[in-house]
Short mmCIF file of C-alpha atoms in Angstrom, two decimals:
data_model
loop_
_atom_site.label_atom_id
_atom_site.label_comp_id
_atom_site.label_asym_id
_atom_site.label_seq_id
_atom_site.Cartn_x
_atom_site.Cartn_y
_atom_site.Cartn_z
CA MET A 178 -11.62 -25.37 -8.11
CA ALA A 179 -13.34 -28.22 -9.85
CA GLN A 180 -17.07 -28.45 -9.50
CA THR A 181 -18.84 -31.67 -8.57
CA GLN A 182 -22.29 -33.11 -8.99
CA GLN A 183 -25.37 -32.95 -6.75
CA LEU A 184 -24.48 -33.91 -3.18
CA GLY A 185 -27.64 -35.62 -2.05
CA SER A 186 -28.71 -34.90 1.50
CA THR A 187 -26.64 -31.76 1.84
CA GLY A 188 -28.84 -30.07 -0.76
CA LEU A 189 -25.91 -28.14 -2.30
CA ALA A 190 -25.82 -28.38 -6.08
CA LYS A 191 -22.26 -27.26 -6.83
CA VAL A 192 -19.39 -27.12 -4.35
CA SER A 193 -15.63 -27.40 -4.34
CA LYS A 194 -13.71 -30.66 -4.33
CA THR A 195 -12.98 -30.25 -0.61
CA ASP A 196 -16.67 -29.69 0.12
CA ALA A 197 -17.52 -32.75 -1.98
CA GLU A 198 -15.25 -34.86 0.20
CA LYS A 199 -16.88 -33.43 3.33
CA ALA A 200 -20.33 -34.12 1.92
CA ALA A 201 -19.40 -37.73 1.16
CA ALA A 202 -18.06 -38.19 4.68
CA LEU A 203 -21.23 -36.64 6.12
CA ARG A 204 -23.46 -38.98 4.13
CA TRP A 205 -21.43 -41.99 5.27
CA MET A 206 -21.66 -40.97 8.94
CA LYS A 207 -25.43 -40.40 8.64
CA ARG A 208 -25.87 -43.86 7.14
CA PHE A 209 -23.73 -45.43 9.85
CA ALA A 210 -25.70 -43.71 12.62
CA LEU A 211 -28.97 -44.76 10.96
CA SER A 212 -27.68 -48.32 10.60
CA LEU A 213 -27.04 -48.47 14.34
CA LEU A 214 -30.61 -47.33 15.01
CA LEU A 215 -32.00 -49.96 12.64
CA PHE A 216 -29.76 -52.61 14.20
CA MET A 217 -31.10 -51.74 17.65
CA ALA A 218 -34.64 -51.89 16.29
CA VAL A 219 -34.07 -55.37 14.83
CA VAL A 220 -32.45 -56.58 18.06
CA PHE A 221 -35.37 -55.17 20.04
CA CYS A 222 -37.95 -56.93 17.86
CA VAL A 223 -36.17 -60.27 18.00
CA ALA A 224 -35.57 -60.06 21.76
CA PHE A 225 -39.16 -58.96 22.40
CA ALA A 226 -40.53 -61.83 20.33
CA LEU A 227 -38.34 -64.52 21.91
CA GLU A 228 -38.34 -63.17 25.44
CA PRO A 229 -41.14 -65.56 26.68
CA GLN A 230 -39.03 -68.53 25.63
CA TYR A 231 -35.70 -67.07 26.70
CA PRO A 232 -36.20 -64.78 29.73
CA TRP A 233 -32.56 -63.63 29.68
CA LEU A 234 -33.39 -61.78 26.41
CA ALA A 235 -35.13 -59.22 28.61
CA TYR A 236 -31.71 -57.71 29.23
CA VAL A 237 -31.02 -57.58 25.47
CA ARG A 238 -34.43 -56.03 24.87
CA ALA A 239 -33.77 -53.37 27.53
CA ALA A 240 -30.37 -52.53 26.02
CA ALA A 241 -31.84 -52.31 22.50
CA GLU A 242 -34.75 -50.24 23.78
CA GLY A 243 -32.38 -47.79 25.49
CA GLY A 244 -30.20 -47.65 22.36
CA MET A 245 -33.21 -46.78 20.20
CA VAL A 246 -34.30 -44.06 22.63
CA GLY A 247 -30.80 -42.57 22.74
CA ALA A 248 -30.43 -42.73 18.95
CA LEU A 249 -33.81 -41.11 18.32
CA ALA A 250 -33.25 -38.41 20.96
CA ASP A 251 -29.84 -37.47 19.58
CA TRP A 252 -31.09 -37.65 15.97
CA PHE A 253 -33.80 -35.18 16.98
CA ALA A 254 -31.26 -32.91 18.72
CA VAL A 255 -28.82 -32.87 15.79
CA THR A 256 -31.52 -32.50 13.16
CA ALA A 257 -33.21 -29.70 15.09
CA LEU A 258 -30.09 -27.58 14.66
CA PHE A 259 -30.38 -27.49 10.88
CA LYS A 260 -34.04 -28.10 9.97
CA TYR A 261 -37.45 -29.19 11.20
CA PRO A 262 -37.38 -32.91 12.15
CA MET A 263 -39.45 -34.79 9.54
CA GLY A 264 -40.72 -31.40 8.33
CA ILE A 265 -42.79 -30.88 11.49
CA LYS A 266 -42.49 -27.30 12.82
CA ILE A 267 -41.83 -28.18 16.43
CA PRO A 268 -40.96 -25.20 18.63
CA HIS A 269 -37.24 -24.49 19.08
CA THR A 270 -36.19 -26.56 16.08
CA ALA A 271 -34.49 -25.48 12.81
CA ILE A 272 -32.43 -23.26 15.07
CA ILE A 273 -29.80 -22.18 12.55
CA PRO A 274 -32.19 -21.19 9.71
CA ASN A 275 -34.51 -19.35 12.10
CA ARG A 276 -31.78 -17.56 14.05
CA LYS A 277 -29.27 -17.07 11.26
CA ASP A 278 -28.96 -13.30 11.71
CA GLU A 279 -28.64 -13.57 15.49
CA ILE A 280 -25.94 -16.20 15.08
CA GLY A 281 -24.06 -13.93 12.67
CA VAL A 282 -24.20 -11.01 15.10
CA SER A 283 -23.15 -13.24 18.02
CA LEU A 284 -20.25 -14.65 16.01
CA ALA A 285 -19.14 -11.13 15.04
CA ASP A 286 -19.33 -10.02 18.69
CA PHE A 287 -17.36 -13.08 19.78
CA VAL A 288 -14.58 -12.38 17.26
CA GLU A 289 -14.55 -8.66 18.14
CA ASN A 290 -14.32 -9.21 21.89
CA ASN A 291 -11.94 -12.17 21.93
CA PHE A 292 -9.73 -11.80 18.85
CA LEU A 293 -9.81 -8.15 17.73
CA SER A 294 -8.73 -6.81 21.08
CA GLU A 295 -5.90 -4.28 21.22
CA ALA A 296 -4.25 -6.19 24.07
CA VAL A 297 -4.50 -9.53 22.24
CA VAL A 298 -3.12 -8.09 18.97
CA ALA A 299 -0.30 -6.21 20.73
CA GLU A 300 0.67 -9.28 22.78
CA LYS A 301 0.74 -11.49 19.69
CA LEU A 302 2.76 -9.03 17.61
CA ALA A 303 5.21 -8.47 20.48
CA THR A 304 6.36 -12.10 20.23
CA THR A 305 6.19 -12.46 16.46
CA GLU A 306 9.22 -10.36 15.43
CA ILE A 307 7.55 -9.31 12.23
CA ALA A 308 10.25 -6.79 11.32
CA GLN A 309 13.00 -9.43 11.42
CA LYS A 310 10.91 -11.81 9.30
CA ILE A 311 10.14 -9.07 6.79
CA GLY A 312 13.81 -8.13 6.74
CA ALA A 313 14.88 -11.72 6.07
CA TRP A 314 12.44 -11.88 3.17
CA LEU A 315 13.42 -8.50 1.72
CA ALA A 316 17.13 -9.29 1.96
CA LYS A 317 16.74 -12.04 -0.63
CA PRO A 318 17.50 -10.79 -4.18
CA ALA A 319 14.42 -12.49 -5.61
CA SER A 320 12.18 -10.87 -3.00
CA ALA A 321 13.66 -7.41 -3.55
CA GLN A 322 13.20 -7.79 -7.31
CA ARG A 323 9.61 -8.84 -6.76
CA VAL A 324 8.94 -5.80 -4.59
CA ALA A 325 10.53 -3.58 -7.24
CA LYS A 326 8.45 -5.24 -9.96
CA GLU A 327 5.20 -4.81 -8.04
CA GLY A 328 6.15 -1.24 -7.15
CA ALA A 329 6.84 -0.50 -10.81
CA ALA A 330 3.45 -1.95 -11.77
CA ALA A 331 1.76 0.21 -9.15
CA LEU A 332 3.66 3.26 -10.39
CA ARG A 333 2.63 2.61 -13.99
CA GLY A 334 -0.94 2.18 -12.84
CA ALA A 335 -0.83 5.48 -11.00
CA MET A 336 0.59 7.22 -14.07
CA ALA A 337 -2.22 5.74 -16.18
CA VAL A 338 -4.92 6.76 -13.72
CA LEU A 339 -3.74 10.34 -13.26
CA LYS A 340 -5.28 12.80 -15.70
CA ASP A 341 -2.68 14.94 -17.43
CA GLU A 342 -4.81 18.07 -17.30
CA ASP A 343 -5.39 17.70 -13.56
CA VAL A 344 -1.68 17.26 -12.87
CA LYS A 345 -0.83 20.23 -15.09
CA ASP A 346 -3.34 22.33 -13.16
CA VAL A 347 -1.70 21.31 -9.87
CA ILE A 348 1.80 22.12 -11.16
CA GLU A 349 0.62 25.43 -12.56
CA ALA A 350 -1.07 26.31 -9.26
CA MET A 351 2.10 25.46 -7.34
CA VAL A 352 4.25 27.54 -9.69
CA ARG A 353 1.92 30.49 -9.35
CA LYS A 354 1.71 30.18 -5.57
CA HIS A 355 5.38 29.57 -4.81
CA VAL A 356 7.13 31.22 -7.78
CA LEU A 357 4.98 33.95 -9.32
CA GLU A 358 3.00 35.39 -6.43
CA PRO A 359 5.94 36.12 -4.08
CA PRO A 360 8.00 39.18 -5.17
CA TRP A 361 11.34 38.23 -6.71
CA GLY A 362 13.34 41.33 -5.83
CA PRO A 363 13.92 40.93 -2.06
CA PRO A 364 14.81 37.21 -2.05
CA ILE A 365 17.09 37.57 -5.10
CA GLY A 366 18.70 40.63 -3.53
CA LYS A 367 19.25 38.80 -0.24
CA VAL A 368 20.88 35.83 -1.99
CA ALA A 369 22.98 38.15 -4.18
CA GLU A 370 24.08 40.14 -1.13
CA ARG A 371 25.38 36.97 0.52
CA ILE A 372 27.13 35.85 -2.69
CA PHE A 373 28.76 39.23 -3.27
CA ALA A 374 29.79 39.58 0.39
CA ASP A 375 31.52 36.18 0.33
CA GLY A 376 33.21 36.97 -3.02
CA HIS A 377 31.73 33.98 -4.83
CA HIS A 378 31.07 36.16 -7.88
CA HIS A 379 34.77 36.81 -8.47
CA ALA A 380 35.21 33.56 -10.34
CA LEU A 381 32.46 34.60 -12.78
CA VAL A 382 33.98 38.07 -13.17
CA ASP A 383 37.39 36.52 -13.87
CA LEU A 384 35.84 34.27 -16.49
CA LEU A 385 34.11 37.19 -18.25
CA ILE A 386 37.29 39.31 -18.22
CA ASP A 387 39.41 36.42 -19.51
CA ARG A 388 36.99 35.72 -22.33
CA SER A 389 36.78 39.42 -23.20
CA THR A 390 40.57 39.76 -23.29
CA THR A 391 40.89 36.66 -25.43
CA TRP A 392 38.30 38.00 -27.86
CA ILE A 393 40.03 41.40 -28.11
CA ARG A 394 43.37 39.73 -28.79
CA SER A 395 41.88 37.59 -31.53
CA ASN A 396 39.88 40.35 -33.26
CA HIS A 397 42.43 43.08 -34.19
CA THR A 398 40.95 43.44 -37.68
CA THR A 399 37.39 43.76 -36.35
CA ILE A 400 38.28 46.54 -33.89
CA SER A 401 40.42 48.42 -36.44
CA GLY A 402 37.64 48.04 -39.00
CA LEU A 403 35.20 49.77 -36.69
CA VAL A 404 37.44 52.89 -36.74
CA THR A 405 37.72 52.80 -40.55
CA ASP A 406 33.97 52.35 -41.01
CA ARG A 407 33.15 55.37 -38.82
CA SER A 408 35.94 57.68 -40.06
CA PRO A 409 35.05 60.54 -42.48
CA SER A 410 35.72 59.76 -46.12
CA TRP A 411 38.19 62.65 -46.46
CA VAL A 412 40.56 61.15 -43.85
CA PRO A 413 43.43 59.28 -45.53
CA GLN A 414 43.34 55.51 -45.22
CA PHE A 415 46.77 55.25 -43.61
CA VAL A 416 45.58 57.61 -40.86
CA ASP A 417 42.58 55.34 -40.20
CA GLY A 418 44.94 52.41 -39.93
CA MET A 419 47.19 54.18 -37.46
CA VAL A 420 44.25 55.31 -35.32
CA GLY A 421 42.68 51.87 -35.43
CA ASP A 422 45.91 50.21 -34.35
CA LYS A 423 46.33 52.70 -31.54
CA ILE A 424 42.78 52.20 -30.30
CA TYR A 425 43.15 48.41 -30.48
CA ALA A 426 46.43 48.56 -28.54
CA GLU A 427 44.91 50.73 -25.81
CA ILE A 428 41.81 48.55 -25.49
CA TYR A 429 43.92 45.40 -25.27
CA LYS A 430 46.28 47.04 -22.79
CA PHE A 431 43.32 48.10 -20.65
CA ALA A 432 41.79 44.62 -20.77
CA ARG A 433 45.11 43.02 -19.75
CA ALA A 434 45.46 45.46 -16.88
CA VAL A 435 42.00 44.55 -15.58
CA GLN A 436 42.79 40.88 -16.07
CA ASP A 437 46.12 40.97 -14.23
CA ASP A 438 45.19 43.24 -11.30
CA PRO A 439 42.66 41.76 -8.79
CA GLN A 440 42.40 45.21 -7.19
CA HIS A 441 41.90 47.11 -10.44
CA GLU A 442 39.54 50.07 -10.20
CA VAL A 443 37.14 48.47 -12.70
CA ARG A 444 36.88 45.37 -10.54
CA LEU A 445 36.32 47.44 -7.41
CA LYS A 446 33.69 49.57 -9.14
CA LEU A 447 31.96 46.43 -10.39
CA ASP A 448 31.90 44.98 -6.86
CA GLU A 449 30.47 48.24 -5.56
CA TYR A 450 27.81 48.29 -8.27
CA LEU A 451 26.76 44.69 -7.62
CA LYS A 452 26.48 45.26 -3.87
CA ASP A 453 24.37 48.39 -4.46
CA LEU A 454 22.19 46.39 -6.85
CA ALA A 455 21.64 43.73 -4.18
CA GLN A 456 20.53 46.40 -1.71
CA GLU A 457 18.23 48.06 -4.25
CA LEU A 458 16.56 44.72 -5.06
CA GLN A 459 15.71 44.40 -1.37
CA HIS A 460 14.77 47.95 -0.41
CA ASP A 461 14.25 50.17 -3.49
CA PRO A 462 10.57 50.12 -4.59
CA ALA A 463 11.51 51.17 -8.12
CA MET A 464 14.02 48.34 -8.52
CA ILE A 465 11.61 45.83 -6.95
CA ALA A 466 8.91 46.94 -9.40
CA LYS A 467 11.37 46.57 -12.30
CA ALA A 468 12.17 43.00 -11.16
CA GLU A 469 8.45 42.23 -11.03
CA SER A 470 8.03 43.59 -14.54
CA ILE A 471 10.80 41.38 -15.83
CA LYS A 472 9.24 38.40 -14.05
CA LYS A 473 5.87 39.00 -15.72
CA GLN A 474 7.51 39.36 -19.12
CA VAL A 475 9.44 36.13 -18.69
CA LEU A 476 6.67 34.09 -17.05
CA GLY A 477 3.30 35.16 -18.36
CA ASP A 478 0.20 32.93 -18.42
CA PRO A 479 1.11 31.08 -21.66
CA GLU A 480 4.67 30.50 -20.46
CA VAL A 481 3.53 29.16 -17.09
CA ARG A 482 1.02 26.80 -18.71
CA ASP A 483 3.65 25.62 -21.17
CA LEU A 484 6.13 25.14 -18.32
CA ALA A 485 3.62 23.02 -16.38
CA ALA A 486 2.87 20.91 -19.46
CA ARG A 487 6.53 20.33 -20.28
CA THR A 488 7.40 19.59 -16.65
CA TRP A 489 4.69 16.97 -16.25
CA SER A 490 5.40 15.45 -19.66
CA THR A 491 9.09 15.11 -18.79
CA ILE A 492 8.42 13.65 -15.34
CA LYS A 493 5.78 11.21 -16.60
CA THR A 494 7.93 9.98 -19.48
CA ALA A 495 10.95 9.54 -17.25
CA ILE A 496 9.02 7.65 -14.55
CA THR A 497 7.14 5.44 -17.03
CA ASP A 498 10.27 4.51 -18.97
CA ALA A 499 12.19 3.79 -15.78
CA ALA A 500 9.35 1.68 -14.36
CA GLU A 501 9.03 -0.42 -17.51
CA ASP A 502 12.76 -1.09 -17.91
CA PRO A 503 14.00 -3.79 -15.47
CA ASN A 504 17.55 -2.53 -15.96
CA SER A 505 16.78 1.15 -15.45
CA GLU A 506 18.69 3.07 -12.83
CA LEU A 507 15.45 3.62 -10.89
CA ARG A 508 14.54 -0.09 -10.75
CA LEU A 509 18.07 -1.18 -9.90
CA LYS A 510 18.46 1.47 -7.23
CA PHE A 511 15.08 0.67 -5.71
CA THR A 512 15.91 -3.04 -5.63
CA SER A 513 19.23 -2.28 -3.94
CA VAL A 514 17.54 -0.04 -1.37
CA VAL A 515 14.97 -2.74 -0.57
CA GLN A 516 17.71 -5.33 -0.01
CA GLU A 517 19.74 -2.96 2.14
CA PHE A 518 16.68 -2.14 4.22
CA GLY A 519 15.97 -5.85 4.72
CA THR A 520 19.57 -6.45 5.80
CA ARG A 521 19.38 -3.55 8.26
CA LEU A 522 16.21 -4.97 9.78
CA ILE A 523 18.09 -8.22 10.40
CA GLU A 524 21.35 -6.75 11.70
CA ASP A 525 20.21 -3.57 13.44
CA SER A 526 18.27 -4.66 16.51
CA GLU A 527 17.42 -1.08 17.46
CA LEU A 528 15.85 -0.41 14.05
CA ALA A 529 14.00 -3.75 14.18
CA ASP A 530 12.63 -2.93 17.65
CA LYS A 531 11.42 0.45 16.41
CA ALA A 532 9.79 -1.18 13.37
CA ASN A 533 8.11 -3.82 15.54
CA LYS A 534 6.85 -1.11 17.90
CA TRP A 535 5.49 0.88 14.98
CA ILE A 536 3.78 -2.19 13.49
CA SER A 537 2.30 -3.10 16.87
CA ASP A 538 1.03 0.43 17.51
CA ALA A 539 -0.40 0.70 14.00
CA ALA A 540 -2.16 -2.67 14.26
CA ALA A 541 -3.53 -1.83 17.72
CA TYR A 542 -4.81 1.51 16.43
CA LEU A 543 -6.48 -0.09 13.41
CA VAL A 544 -8.04 -2.80 15.55
CA GLY A 545 -9.19 -0.37 18.21
CA THR A 546 -10.62 2.05 15.68
CA TYR A 547 -12.09 -0.24 13.04
CA LYS A 548 -12.72 -3.57 14.78
CA HIS A 549 -16.48 -3.07 14.63
CA GLU A 550 -16.31 -2.37 10.90
CA ILE A 551 -14.11 -5.44 10.43
CA THR A 552 -16.37 -7.80 12.33
CA SER A 553 -19.47 -6.35 10.68
CA LEU A 554 -18.25 -8.18 7.60
CA ILE A 555 -19.19 -11.41 9.37
CA SER A 556 -22.66 -10.34 10.45
CA ASP A 557 -23.38 -8.62 7.12
CA THR A 558 -22.24 -11.63 5.12
CA VAL A 559 -24.28 -14.06 7.19
CA GLY A 560 -27.24 -11.68 6.96
CA ARG A 561 -27.10 -11.83 3.14
CA TRP A 562 -27.03 -15.62 3.09
CA ASP A 563 -30.18 -17.60 2.43
CA ALA A 564 -31.40 -19.30 5.64
CA VAL A 565 -31.53 -22.79 4.15
CA GLU A 566 -28.20 -22.35 2.39
CA THR A 567 -26.59 -21.15 5.61
CA SER A 568 -27.83 -24.20 7.45
CA GLN A 569 -26.51 -26.45 4.70
CA LYS A 570 -23.11 -24.76 4.71
CA ILE A 571 -22.71 -25.11 8.46
CA GLU A 572 -23.92 -28.72 8.40
CA LEU A 573 -21.39 -29.48 5.69
CA GLN A 574 -18.57 -28.19 7.90
CA VAL A 575 -19.54 -29.68 11.28
CA GLY A 576 -22.26 -32.25 10.47
CA ARG A 577 -19.87 -35.21 10.28
CA ASP A 578 -18.66 -34.61 13.82
CA LEU A 579 -22.21 -34.12 15.06
CA GLN A 580 -23.13 -37.59 13.79
CA PHE A 581 -20.86 -38.98 16.50
CA ILE A 582 -23.42 -37.59 18.94
CA ARG A 583 -26.01 -39.91 17.41
CA ILE A 584 -23.60 -42.85 17.50
CA ASN A 585 -22.58 -42.16 21.07
CA GLY A 586 -26.22 -41.64 22.02
CA THR A 587 -27.06 -45.08 20.65
CA VAL A 588 -24.24 -46.76 22.53
CA VAL A 589 -24.75 -44.83 25.78
CA GLY A 590 -28.53 -45.30 25.57
CA SER A 591 -28.20 -49.06 25.20
CA LEU A 592 -25.81 -49.27 28.15
CA ALA A 593 -28.05 -47.03 30.22
CA GLY A 594 -31.12 -49.09 29.32
CA LEU A 595 -29.32 -52.30 30.27
CA ALA A 596 -28.09 -50.82 33.56
CA ILE A 597 -31.51 -49.43 34.53
CA PHE A 598 -33.25 -52.74 33.75
CA ALA A 599 -30.61 -54.73 35.63
CA VAL A 600 -30.84 -52.54 38.71
CA ALA A 601 -34.66 -52.56 38.64
CA THR A 602 -34.68 -56.35 38.28
CA LEU A 603 -32.19 -56.73 41.09
CA ILE A 604 -34.29 -54.54 43.42
CA PHE A 605 -37.81 -55.50 42.50
CA GLY A 606 -37.27 -59.00 41.14
#
């Protein structure tokens, strides 16, 4: 906010525009109250001087005298709040500068006991319907987009703050704890046993047999060539060809038989072997040890570290790119979810009631647990303020209204002085 020049009697060098307006109003009220005092003084002097000639001026003099007394008394009372009257250190004056810290503590206690009460907060929140208001705001497309934008900014900030090495260490530790340390054999065997028992592996077996049969059918020359390559050199070439063709035909015939017959002996033997393997992985120490050996060969220290690095790099890149792109699937989906949640808060009264209850309980817990820490901000802030500056700040806020005390004191004092003099005159003559 714009800064303004020196503000005279307030003693504050630079304040906001609003404070400048308050300071100007305070100065005007002080001058008006002082003008009333001076007016009463002039009236008193004139009435006192002319009273011998005009006896009725005794009533005017009494009114002016009472007005001066009231004005001076209230000037003293108002001034004593903020500073020593005329610089004289009279006891129980300059109350605010001298008792600044006590005032701060008292103000903090007042706020804590009367505003930061669990009952007060809960009662206020119970009638506010915060969830419905939040829902109405979130249901607006612009609001949902704003939430998504701020969430994306927070996500990017988190990605920037996180140290890659620390995250990699966490991922590596999790992989070691949950993947490497537990033995693989028993859990794999248990899963395999369930798969084999339910026959889910048959589709894979069918695929392998179909592919094998197709390959055999398409590679007659390759299979026949294997016979020729391994045949002795003294065997005639036509014999190699006949043998190769015969072997190819038998292999293809066998493959077709396995392919066409779901109950073929090869299939049954394969099922039996797989089921035995599942049992051995669970109960055979030798097979369990072999599975552990394979695990260590596949996932040694370098592999695990590389896996952690690649995993984090992939996740970080994906999240960062999605957060930066307003049209990314993540941003669009998040925006849609926010809008849907806002609409549900409006339309689903049960959900809104639960949300309001949660908000109320959370606020009551925070207030009940941390209200002293919250209100200590008041006492600590006031404690750090300079005594004179504190007095000036408070006077700037309430001083204009306090000047009405001086004005009223002048008026009431003059009326009281007139009434007292009139009554005394009436009684004693």
